[in-house]
Coordinates of C-alpha atoms and ligand atoms in Angstrom, one line a residue:
M1 CA 25.1 11.3 -3.8
S2 CA 24.0 14.6 -2.4
A3 CA 25.5 16.3 0.7
M4 CA 22.2 15.7 2.5
T5 CA 22.3 11.9 1.9
R6 CA 25.7 11.7 3.4
R7 CA 24.8 13.5 6.6
A8 CA 23.1 11.1 9.0
A9 CA 22.6 13.9 11.5
T10 CA 20.2 15.9 9.1
P11 CA 17.1 16.6 11.2
S12 CA 14.4 14.1 10.1
E13 CA 11.3 16.3 10.3
L14 CA 10.0 17.4 6.9
L15 CA 7.9 20.6 6.6
S16 CA 5.3 21.2 3.9
P17 CA 5.4 24.6 2.3
T18 CA 2.4 25.6 4.4
E19 CA 4.1 24.4 7.6
M20 CA 7.3 26.2 6.6
A21 CA 5.4 29.4 6.2
E22 CA 3.9 28.8 9.6
A23 CA 7.4 28.3 11.1
D24 CA 8.4 31.6 9.5
R25 CA 5.4 33.3 11.0
L26 CA 6.0 31.9 14.4
A27 CA 9.6 32.9 14.4
G28 CA 8.5 36.4 13.6
N29 CA 11.8 37.9 12.4
G30 CA 11.4 37.7 8.6
P31 CA 14.1 40.1 7.5
A32 CA 16.7 38.4 9.7
L33 CA 15.8 35.0 8.4
M34 CA 15.9 36.3 4.8
E35 CA 19.3 37.8 5.4
A36 CA 20.6 34.4 6.8
A37 CA 19.0 32.5 4.0
G38 CA 20.5 34.7 1.2
A39 CA 23.9 34.6 3.0
A40 CA 23.7 30.8 3.1
V41 CA 23.0 30.7 -0.7
A42 CA 26.0 32.9 -1.4
R43 CA 28.2 30.8 0.9
A44 CA 27.2 27.6 -0.8
I45 CA 27.9 29.1 -4.2
R46 CA 31.3 30.4 -3.2
S47 CA 32.3 27.1 -1.8
R48 CA 31.5 25.2 -5.0
F49 CA 32.1 27.6 -8.0
R50 CA 35.0 29.9 -8.9
P51 CA 33.9 33.5 -9.5
L52 CA 31.6 33.7 -12.6
P53 CA 29.2 36.3 -13.9
V54 CA 25.9 35.6 -12.0
L55 CA 22.4 36.4 -13.0
V56 CA 19.9 36.2 -10.1
L57 CA 16.3 35.6 -11.4
A58 CA 14.2 37.1 -8.6
G59 CA 10.5 36.5 -8.1
P60 CA 8.2 38.9 -6.2
G61 CA 8.0 37.0 -2.9
H62 CA 10.4 35.9 -0.2
N63 CA 12.2 33.5 -2.5
G64 CA 13.2 36.5 -4.7
G65 CA 14.1 38.3 -1.4
D66 CA 16.6 35.6 -0.6
G67 CA 17.9 36.1 -4.2
Y68 CA 18.6 39.8 -3.6
V69 CA 20.5 39.1 -0.4
A70 CA 22.6 36.4 -2.1
A71 CA 23.3 38.8 -4.9
R72 CA 24.6 41.4 -2.4
H73 CA 26.8 38.9 -0.6
L74 CA 28.3 37.6 -3.8
E75 CA 28.9 41.1 -5.1
R76 CA 30.6 42.1 -1.8
A77 CA 32.9 39.1 -2.3
G78 CA 33.9 40.6 -5.7
W79 CA 31.7 38.6 -8.0
D80 CA 30.1 40.1 -11.1
V81 CA 26.3 40.0 -10.3
A82 CA 23.1 41.3 -11.8
V83 CA 19.5 40.8 -10.7
A84 CA 16.5 40.3 -13.1
P85 CA 13.3 41.0 -11.2
L86 CA 10.1 39.3 -12.4
A87 CA 7.9 41.9 -10.7
P88 CA 8.2 44.5 -7.9
P89 CA 9.1 42.7 -4.7
N90 CA 6.6 42.5 -1.9
G91 CA 6.8 42.1 1.9
D92 CA 10.2 41.5 3.4
A93 CA 11.6 41.1 -0.2
A94 CA 11.1 44.8 -0.7
G95 CA 13.6 45.5 2.1
A96 CA 16.1 43.1 0.6
A97 CA 15.7 44.7 -2.8
A98 CA 16.2 48.1 -1.4
H99 CA 19.7 47.1 -0.3
W100 CA 20.6 45.9 -3.8
R101 CA 22.5 48.7 -5.5
G102 CA 24.0 46.6 -8.4
P103 CA 22.8 46.2 -12.0
I104 CA 19.2 45.3 -12.8
R105 CA 18.3 43.5 -16.0
P106 CA 15.0 42.6 -17.7
F107 CA 13.5 39.2 -16.7
A108 CA 14.0 37.8 -20.2
P109 CA 16.1 35.3 -22.1
A110 CA 18.3 38.1 -23.5
S111 CA 19.6 38.9 -20.0
L112 CA 21.1 35.4 -19.7
A113 CA 23.7 36.0 -22.4
R114 CA 26.5 37.1 -20.1
A115 CA 25.8 34.8 -17.2
G116 CA 28.0 31.9 -16.3
L117 CA 25.7 30.9 -13.4
V118 CA 22.0 31.5 -12.8
V119 CA 20.5 31.8 -9.3
D120 CA 16.9 30.6 -9.5
A121 CA 15.1 32.7 -6.8
V122 CA 11.8 33.0 -8.7
F123 CA 9.4 30.8 -6.7
G124 CA 9.9 28.6 -3.7
A125 CA 7.4 27.6 -1.1
G126 CA 4.9 30.1 -2.5
L127 CA 4.4 28.5 -5.9
S128 CA 0.7 28.8 -6.4
R129 CA 0.1 27.8 -10.0
P130 CA 2.0 26.2 -12.9
V131 CA 5.0 28.0 -14.2
D132 CA 4.3 29.4 -17.7
G133 CA 4.6 32.4 -19.9
Q134 CA 7.6 34.7 -19.4
V135 CA 9.0 32.7 -16.5
A136 CA 8.9 29.4 -18.4
E137 CA 10.4 31.0 -21.5
T138 CA 13.3 32.5 -19.5
L139 CA 13.9 29.3 -17.5
C140 CA 14.0 27.3 -20.7
A141 CA 16.6 29.6 -22.1
I142 CA 19.2 29.0 -19.3
R143 CA 22.3 27.2 -20.6
T144 CA 24.5 27.6 -17.5
P145 CA 24.5 25.7 -14.2
I146 CA 21.6 26.7 -12.0
V147 CA 21.6 27.2 -8.2
A148 CA 18.1 27.0 -6.9
V149 CA 16.9 28.9 -3.8
D150 CA 14.8 26.6 -1.6
V151 CA 13.5 24.5 -4.6
P152 CA 13.9 24.7 -8.3
S153 CA 11.1 27.0 -9.4
G154 CA 8.1 24.9 -10.6
V155 CA 8.8 22.0 -8.2
D156 CA 6.0 21.6 -5.7
G157 CA 7.6 21.5 -2.3
A158 CA 4.8 19.4 -0.9
T159 CA 4.9 16.6 -3.5
G160 CA 8.0 16.9 -5.6
A161 CA 5.8 17.1 -8.7
V162 CA 6.6 19.6 -11.5
R163 CA 3.9 22.3 -12.0
G164 CA 4.3 23.5 -15.5
L165 CA 8.0 23.4 -15.9
A166 CA 11.1 23.1 -13.7
R167 CA 14.8 23.1 -14.7
Q168 CA 17.5 20.8 -13.4
A169 CA 19.6 22.5 -10.7
A170 CA 23.2 21.7 -10.0
L171 CA 22.7 22.8 -6.4
T172 CA 19.7 23.6 -4.2
V173 CA 20.0 25.5 -1.0
T174 CA 17.1 25.2 1.4
F175 CA 16.5 26.3 5.0
F176 CA 15.7 24.9 8.5
R177 CA 14.1 21.7 7.4
L178 CA 13.8 19.8 4.1
K179 CA 10.4 19.6 2.5
P180 CA 8.8 16.4 1.1
G181 CA 9.5 17.7 -2.4
H182 CA 13.2 17.6 -1.8
L183 CA 12.9 13.8 -1.4
L184 CA 10.0 12.8 -3.6
L185 CA 10.5 12.4 -7.3
P186 CA 11.0 14.1 -9.7
G187 CA 11.8 16.9 -7.2
R188 CA 14.7 15.1 -5.6
D189 CA 16.4 14.6 -8.9
L190 CA 15.7 18.2 -10.1
C191 CA 17.3 19.6 -6.9
G192 CA 20.8 18.2 -7.8
E193 CA 23.0 18.5 -4.7
T194 CA 20.8 19.6 -1.8
V195 CA 22.2 21.7 1.1
L196 CA 20.2 22.3 4.2
A197 CA 21.2 25.6 5.8
E198 CA 20.6 26.7 9.4
I199 CA 19.2 30.2 9.4
G200 CA 18.5 30.8 13.1
L201 CA 14.9 29.7 13.1
P202 CA 14.3 28.4 16.6
E203 CA 13.7 24.6 16.9
A204 CA 10.9 25.4 19.4
V205 CA 8.5 26.3 16.5
L206 CA 8.4 22.5 15.7
D207 CA 6.5 22.0 19.0
R208 CA 3.8 24.2 17.8
I209 CA 3.7 22.8 14.3
G210 CA 3.9 19.1 15.2
P211 CA 5.4 17.7 12.0
R212 CA 3.9 14.4 10.8
S213 CA 6.3 13.8 7.9
F214 CA 9.8 12.5 8.3
R215 CA 12.9 11.6 6.3
N216 CA 13.4 7.9 6.9
G217 CA 16.6 7.0 8.8
P218 CA 17.9 5.4 12.0
G219 CA 16.9 8.4 14.1
L220 CA 13.2 7.4 13.5
W221 CA 13.4 3.9 14.9
R222 CA 15.4 1.6 17.0
L223 CA 16.4 -1.9 15.9
P224 CA 15.7 -4.8 18.3
Q225 CA 18.7 -5.6 20.5
P226 CA 19.1 -9.2 21.6
D227 CA 20.5 -9.6 25.1
T228 CA 21.6 -12.4 27.4
A229 CA 18.0 -13.4 28.1
T230 CA 17.2 -13.7 24.4
H231 CA 16.4 -17.2 22.9
K232 CA 15.2 -18.1 19.4
H233 CA 11.6 -18.2 20.4
S234 CA 11.7 -14.8 22.1
R235 CA 13.3 -13.3 18.9
G236 CA 10.1 -13.9 17.0
H237 CA 8.8 -16.6 14.7
V238 CA 7.9 -15.6 11.1
T239 CA 5.8 -17.9 9.0
M240 CA 6.2 -17.4 5.3
L241 CA 3.5 -18.7 3.0
S242 CA 5.0 -20.4 -0.1
S243 CA 3.4 -21.6 -3.4
D244 CA 4.8 -24.3 -5.6
A245 CA 4.5 -22.2 -8.7
L246 CA 6.8 -19.4 -7.6
S247 CA 8.5 -20.8 -4.5
G248 CA 11.7 -18.7 -4.9
A249 CA 9.9 -15.6 -3.9
A250 CA 9.0 -17.0 -0.5
L251 CA 12.5 -18.3 -0.1
L252 CA 13.9 -14.8 -0.7
A253 CA 11.5 -13.4 1.8
A254 CA 12.6 -16.1 4.3
R255 CA 16.2 -15.2 3.8
G256 CA 15.5 -11.5 4.4
A257 CA 13.6 -12.4 7.6
R258 CA 16.3 -14.7 8.9
R259 CA 19.0 -12.1 8.3
A260 CA 16.9 -9.4 9.9
G261 CA 16.9 -11.3 13.2
A262 CA 13.8 -13.5 13.3
G263 CA 14.6 -16.3 15.8
L264 CA 12.7 -18.8 13.7
V265 CA 11.4 -18.8 10.1
T266 CA 9.0 -21.4 8.8
L267 CA 8.2 -21.8 5.1
A268 CA 4.7 -23.1 4.8
C269 CA 4.7 -25.2 1.6
E270 CA 2.0 -26.6 -0.7
S271 CA 3.9 -29.8 -1.3
E272 CA 6.6 -31.9 0.2
N273 CA 8.7 -31.4 -3.0
A274 CA 8.8 -27.7 -2.5
A275 CA 9.6 -28.1 1.2
R276 CA 12.5 -30.4 0.3
A277 CA 13.8 -27.8 -2.1
H278 CA 13.5 -25.1 0.5
R279 CA 15.4 -27.2 3.0
M280 CA 18.2 -27.7 0.6
A281 CA 18.4 -24.0 -0.3
E282 CA 17.9 -22.7 3.2
P283 CA 18.9 -25.3 5.8
G284 CA 18.3 -23.0 8.8
A285 CA 14.7 -22.4 7.9
L286 CA 11.9 -24.8 9.1
T287 CA 9.3 -26.2 6.6
L288 CA 5.8 -27.3 7.0
T289 CA 3.5 -29.1 4.5
G290 CA 0.1 -30.7 4.5
D291 CA -3.0 -29.2 6.0
W292 CA -1.1 -26.2 7.2
P293 CA -3.7 -23.4 7.5
E294 CA -5.5 -25.0 10.4
A295 CA -2.3 -26.0 12.2
L296 CA -0.9 -22.5 11.8
L297 CA -4.1 -20.8 13.1
E298 CA -4.1 -22.9 16.2
D299 CA -0.4 -22.4 17.1
G300 CA -0.3 -19.3 19.4
R301 CA 3.5 -19.0 19.1
R302 CA 3.1 -18.1 15.4
E303 CA 2.1 -14.5 15.6
V304 CA 3.6 -13.0 12.5
F305 CA 2.9 -14.1 9.0
C306 CA 4.2 -12.9 5.6
A307 CA 2.0 -13.6 2.7
G308 CA 2.1 -12.7 -0.9
P309 CA 5.6 -13.3 -2.4
G310 CA 5.0 -15.9 -5.1
L311 CA 1.3 -16.4 -4.1
P312 CA -1.3 -16.3 -6.9
P313 CA -3.9 -13.6 -6.5
D314 CA -6.7 -16.1 -6.3
A315 CA -9.6 -17.2 -4.1
T316 CA -7.4 -19.6 -2.1
T317 CA -5.0 -16.8 -1.2
R318 CA -7.9 -14.6 -0.4
G319 CA -9.4 -17.3 1.9
T320 CA -6.0 -17.9 3.7
V321 CA -5.4 -14.3 4.3
A322 CA -8.9 -13.8 5.6
A323 CA -8.5 -16.8 8.0
L324 CA -5.2 -15.4 9.3
L325 CA -6.8 -12.0 9.9
A326 CA -9.8 -13.5 11.6
A327 CA -7.4 -15.4 13.9
G328 CA -5.8 -12.1 14.9
K329 CA -2.3 -12.9 13.4
R330 CA 0.0 -10.0 12.5
L331 CA 0.4 -9.9 8.8
V332 CA 2.9 -8.4 6.3
L333 CA 1.1 -8.6 2.9
D334 CA 2.8 -8.2 -0.4
A335 CA 2.3 -9.1 -4.1
G336 CA -0.4 -11.7 -4.8
A337 CA -1.9 -11.3 -1.3
L338 CA -2.6 -7.7 -2.2
T339 CA -3.9 -8.2 -5.7
A340 CA -6.2 -10.9 -4.4
F341 CA -8.1 -8.1 -2.7
A342 CA -8.1 -5.7 -5.6
G343 CA -10.7 -3.0 -5.0
H344 CA -11.5 -4.2 -1.5
P345 CA -8.8 -2.8 0.9
D346 CA -11.5 -2.7 3.6
R347 CA -11.2 -6.5 3.8
L348 CA -7.6 -6.1 4.9
H349 CA -8.5 -4.4 8.1
G350 CA -6.3 -5.9 10.9
A351 CA -3.2 -6.4 8.7
A352 CA -0.1 -4.8 10.1
I353 CA 1.9 -3.8 7.0
L354 CA 1.0 -3.7 3.3
T355 CA 3.9 -3.4 0.8
P356 CA 2.5 -2.5 -2.6
H357 CA 4.4 -1.2 -5.6
M358 CA 2.6 1.4 -7.7
A359 CA 0.6 -1.1 -9.7
E360 CA -0.5 -3.2 -6.7
F361 CA -1.4 0.1 -4.9
A362 CA -3.5 1.1 -7.9
R363 CA -5.4 -2.2 -7.9
L364 CA -6.2 -1.9 -4.2
F365 CA -6.7 1.9 -3.6
G366 CA -6.8 3.5 -7.1
E367 CA -4.1 5.4 -8.9
V368 CA -1.3 6.9 -6.8
G369 CA -1.4 10.3 -8.7
K370 CA 1.1 13.1 -8.2
D371 CA 1.1 13.2 -4.4
R372 CA 2.6 9.9 -3.2
L373 CA 2.7 11.0 0.4
E374 CA -0.9 11.9 0.5
A375 CA -1.9 8.8 -1.5
A376 CA -0.1 6.5 1.0
R377 CA -1.6 8.4 4.0
R378 CA -5.1 8.0 2.5
A379 CA -4.6 4.3 1.9
A380 CA -3.3 3.8 5.5
A381 CA -6.4 5.5 6.9
Q382 CA -8.6 3.5 4.7
S383 CA -7.1 0.1 5.3
G384 CA -6.0 0.6 8.9
A385 CA -2.6 -0.8 8.0
V386 CA 0.8 0.7 7.6
I387 CA 1.4 1.3 3.9
L388 CA 4.8 0.9 2.4
L389 CA 4.5 2.3 -1.1
K390 CA 7.6 1.0 -2.9
G391 CA 9.7 2.8 -5.5
S392 CA 12.8 4.9 -5.7
D393 CA 11.1 7.3 -3.3
T394 CA 9.4 4.7 -1.1
V395 CA 6.8 6.2 1.2
I396 CA 5.7 4.6 4.5
A397 CA 2.5 5.9 6.0
A398 CA 0.7 4.9 9.2
P399 CA -3.1 5.1 9.9
D400 CA -2.4 7.8 12.6
G401 CA -1.0 10.2 9.9
R402 CA 2.7 9.8 10.4
A403 CA 4.6 9.3 7.2
A404 CA 8.3 8.8 6.2
I405 CA 10.0 9.2 2.8
N406 CA 12.9 6.8 2.1
D407 CA 15.7 8.1 -0.1
N408 CA 18.6 5.7 0.3
A409 CA 17.6 3.1 -2.3
P410 CA 20.0 2.9 -5.3
A411 CA 18.4 2.5 -8.7
W412 CA 19.9 -1.0 -9.1
L413 CA 17.4 -2.2 -6.5
A414 CA 15.0 -2.3 -9.4
T415 CA 15.4 -6.0 -10.0
G416 CA 13.1 -9.0 -9.5
G417 CA 12.8 -10.4 -6.0
T418 CA 14.1 -7.4 -4.0
G419 CA 10.6 -6.6 -2.8
D420 CA 10.3 -10.1 -1.5
V421 CA 13.4 -9.7 0.6
L422 CA 11.9 -6.4 1.9
A423 CA 8.7 -8.1 3.0
G424 CA 10.7 -10.7 4.9
I425 CA 12.8 -8.0 6.6
A426 CA 9.6 -6.1 7.7
A427 CA 8.1 -9.3 9.0
A428 CA 11.2 -10.2 11.1
L429 CA 11.3 -6.7 12.7
L430 CA 7.6 -6.9 13.5
A431 CA 8.1 -10.4 15.0
Q432 CA 10.9 -8.9 17.2
G433 CA 8.5 -6.4 18.7
M434 CA 8.9 -3.3 16.6
P435 CA 5.6 -1.4 16.0
P436 CA 4.4 -1.7 12.4
F437 CA 5.3 1.9 11.3
E438 CA 8.8 1.6 12.7
A439 CA 9.3 -1.9 11.4
A440 CA 8.3 -0.8 7.9
C441 CA 10.5 2.3 8.0
A442 CA 13.5 0.3 9.2
A443 CA 13.0 -2.4 6.6
A444 CA 13.0 0.1 3.8
W445 CA 16.1 1.8 5.1
L446 CA 17.9 -1.5 5.7
Q447 CA 17.0 -2.7 2.2
G448 CA 18.4 0.5 0.6
E449 CA 21.6 0.4 2.7
A450 CA 22.1 -3.3 1.9
A451 CA 21.6 -2.5 -1.8
Q452 CA 24.2 0.2 -1.6
R453 CA 26.6 -2.3 -0.1
A454 CA 25.9 -4.9 -2.6
G455 CA 26.6 -2.4 -5.4
P456 CA 25.5 -2.1 -9.1
G457 CA 24.7 -5.4 -10.7
M458 CA 23.4 -7.0 -7.6
I459 CA 20.6 -9.5 -7.6
A460 CA 17.9 -10.1 -4.9
E461 CA 19.9 -13.0 -3.5
D462 CA 22.8 -10.5 -2.8
L463 CA 20.7 -8.5 -0.4
P464 CA 20.3 -10.8 2.6
P465 CA 24.0 -11.4 3.1
Q466 CA 24.5 -7.6 3.4
I467 CA 21.9 -7.1 6.1
H468 CA 24.1 -7.9 9.1
A469 CA 26.6 -5.2 8.0
T470 CA 23.7 -2.7 7.8
F471 CA 22.8 -3.5 11.4
L472 CA 26.3 -2.7 12.4
H473 CA 26.2 0.5 10.5
V474 CA 22.9 1.6 12.2
A475 CA 24.6 0.9 15.6
A476 CA 27.4 3.2 14.6
L477 CA 25.1 6.0 13.5
I478 CA 23.1 6.3 16.7
Ligands
NAX1 N1 11.2 29.9 7.2 C1 10.8 30.3 6.0 O1 9.7 30.0 5.6 C2 11.7 31.1 5.2 C3 11.5 31.3 3.8 N2 12.2 32.0 3.0 C4 12.0 32.0 1.6 O2 10.6 32.3 1.4 C5 10.1 31.6 0.3 C6 8.6 31.6 0.4 O3 8.2 32.9 0.1 P1 6.8 33.3 -0.3 O4 5.8 32.7 0.5 O5 6.8 34.8 -0.4 O6 6.6 32.6 -1.7 P2 7.5 32.7 -3.1 O7 8.5 33.7 -3.0 O8 8.0 31.3 -3.3 O9 6.4 33.0 -4.2 C7 5.3 33.8 -3.9 C8 5.1 34.8 -5.0 O10 5.2 34.3 -6.3 C9 3.9 34.4 -7.0 N3 3.7 33.2 -7.7 C10 3.6 31.9 -7.3 N4 3.5 31.1 -8.2 C11 3.6 31.7 -9.4 C12 3.5 31.4 -10.8 N5 3.5 30.1 -11.2 N6 3.5 32.4 -11.7 C13 3.6 33.6 -11.3 N7 3.7 34.1 -10.0 C14 3.6 33.1 -9.1 C15 2.9 34.6 -5.9 O11 1.8 35.4 -6.4 C16 3.7 35.5 -4.9 O12 3.8 36.8 -5.3 C17 10.8 30.3 0.5 O13 10.8 29.5 -0.6 C18 12.2 30.7 0.9 O14 13.0 31.0 -0.2 C19 13.4 32.7 3.5 O15 13.3 34.0 3.3 C20 13.9 32.4 4.9 C21 12.9 31.8 5.8
ADP2 N1 14.4 2.9 -9.5 C1 14.4 2.4 -8.3 N2 15.3 2.9 -7.4 C2 15.4 2.4 -6.1 N3 14.7 1.3 -5.7 C3 13.8 0.8 -6.5 C4 13.6 1.3 -7.8 N4 12.6 0.6 -8.4 C5 12.2 -0.3 -7.5 N5 12.9 -0.2 -6.4 C6 12.7 -1.0 -5.2 O1 13.0 -2.4 -5.5 C7 12.0 -3.2 -4.9 C8 11.2 -3.9 -5.9 O2 10.1 -4.6 -5.3 P1 8.9 -5.2 -6.2 O3 8.4 -4.3 -7.2 O4 7.9 -5.8 -5.2 O5 9.6 -6.4 -7.0 P2 9.6 -8.0 -6.7 O6 8.2 -8.4 -6.5 O7 10.3 -8.6 -7.9 O8 10.4 -8.2 -5.5 C9 11.2 -2.3 -3.9 O9 11.8 -2.3 -2.7 C10 11.3 -1.0 -4.6 O10 11.2 0.1 -3.6
K3 K1 13.5 28.8 -6.5

C-alpha cells in the first residue's frame, strides 16, 4: 500500500494538469516552487535509498527543472549524480539548469550504464503527445529503480492512461495536490509508492480554481448518525426487488443495506417459496409477495428502492423500473435493471444512483474509453443520475459535475456478488438521508474498507459483517 493510501489526512481535491498549471500561475513564484519541488524529490530519495550513482533524465520543461534541482540537492548530500538533458531547458527550468554544475551526459541508453537509480524528470503535467523516439528508447533501456517526478513520463495526469509508453516507477513524488492520473489505472499502478509533497503553494489558489474532482474518503461525506429520537422507520426503509431465478443477489444487497443502517429492509419476492427462503436466510428482513408493484407504489413510506441484483434485463424489469420512476421513488439501479435500458439512458431520468460495471456502462452509454472520469461525468449529465462506475478505480460522478475516484478497493473484491452488496449499502445510505453523490461515494469507500478487513479469499457474504467495523473506523478518522 502506498504512503498516500495510508494517510487519511491527504487533501481530497484533485487537480488536472491544466488546473495544476493554473495553480502554478496564480501562485506566481515559479522558481521558488521548482526549488521546493526538486528539494522534496531529493528528500524522498534520500529517505528511501542508500547513496547510489544517479542519472537524472531531464526534459525541457518544468518537470526537467525539478530534476536539475533534485540533482543539485543529491550531489550536495554527497551522492554521485549526472544529468542527461533531452533538450535545452526553457522558462524557469533554464534557471534551475544554470545552477547545475555537475556532469552532463547524452540523453541516450548508453548513459544509463553507470546508474543505480534513475530520476525520471522528462515529462510531467506538460505531456502533450505520446512518448516515442529517443525518449521511448532511453526509458525502455532503464534497468534500475525509477523515481518519477510528478508522474512517470508517458502517464497522462488527467486520465491515468499511458500515452505511447511509460515505465513502472518505484516511487513518484508529486506536489501540492494529487492528479486524477495518480489514482486512475494504469497510472496509479505505474506510480509505485506515491508521495505528495508540500511546496509552499498557497491553498487560497483552490478558491479561484474550484476543483470538481476529489479523492474519495471520509472527508468528502458524513455518515448518518442515529440519535435518541431515532426509530426504525426514521432510519429509512429500503425495498429490494428480488427474482426467483437469482434470488441470492437481492439477498446480498439486502444484507448490505441492513448492515449499512437501513431501519427496515423488505425483499419484494416473485413467489412465496423465495420469500420463505429469504426469511430463513435473513430473519431480520421483511418479505413481500403477490401483486407487489401496486402495493409498493402506493405505500408512501417506501421511498427508496434497489433494483437490479438478480433481475433479468427484460420487459418486466423495464416496466417495474419505469413505474417506480413515474411514482417518484428514489432508485439505486444495478445489473439487470441497467441492461434492461441498454441504449436508452434517457429513460432512467429521475433515478438517484446507477452502479454499472464497465460492460453495463457500455450497454447504456457506449464504451468507457481511456478517460473514466470524463466518461462517468458525461453519463451523469446524460442520465441525470449519480453514476458509480465500478472497478479497481471506481469513479463516482454527479450530474452537477462533481466526481470522486475511489482507491481503497483491494483486488480480491473482484468476486461475484460484491457489487450487489455495494448497491444495498448505497440504497441504505440514501434511505437515511444522504444525498445521492455522498451516498454513492460513501458506499464505495465502505465496501473497499470492508473488503480490506475481510482479507484475501473473502466472498461477497463476508462483506456485510465487516461494515459495522468500517463505520467505527470512519468515526475515528473524522
Ligand atoms: N504547481 C505546479 O504546477 C508546479 C509544477 N512543477 C513541475 O512542472 C511540471 C509541468 O511543467 P511543464 O508545464 O513545463 O511541462 P513538462 O515539463 O511536463 O513538459 C513540457 C515540455 O515537454 C515537451 N513535451 C511534452 N510531451 C512531449 C513528448 N511526448 N515528446 C517530446 N516532448 C514533449 C513540451 O513541448 C514542453 O517543452 C510538473 O509536472 C512539475 O514537475 C514544479 O516545478 C513545481 C510547481
Ligand atoms: N480488480 C478489482 N479491484 C478492486 N475492486 C474490484 C476489482 N474488480 C471489481 N471490483 C469491485 O468488485 C465489485 C464487483 O461488482 P459487480 O461487477 O457488479 O459484480 P457482481 O454483480 O457479481 O456483484 C465492484 O464493487 C467493483 O468495483
Ligand atoms: K516525470
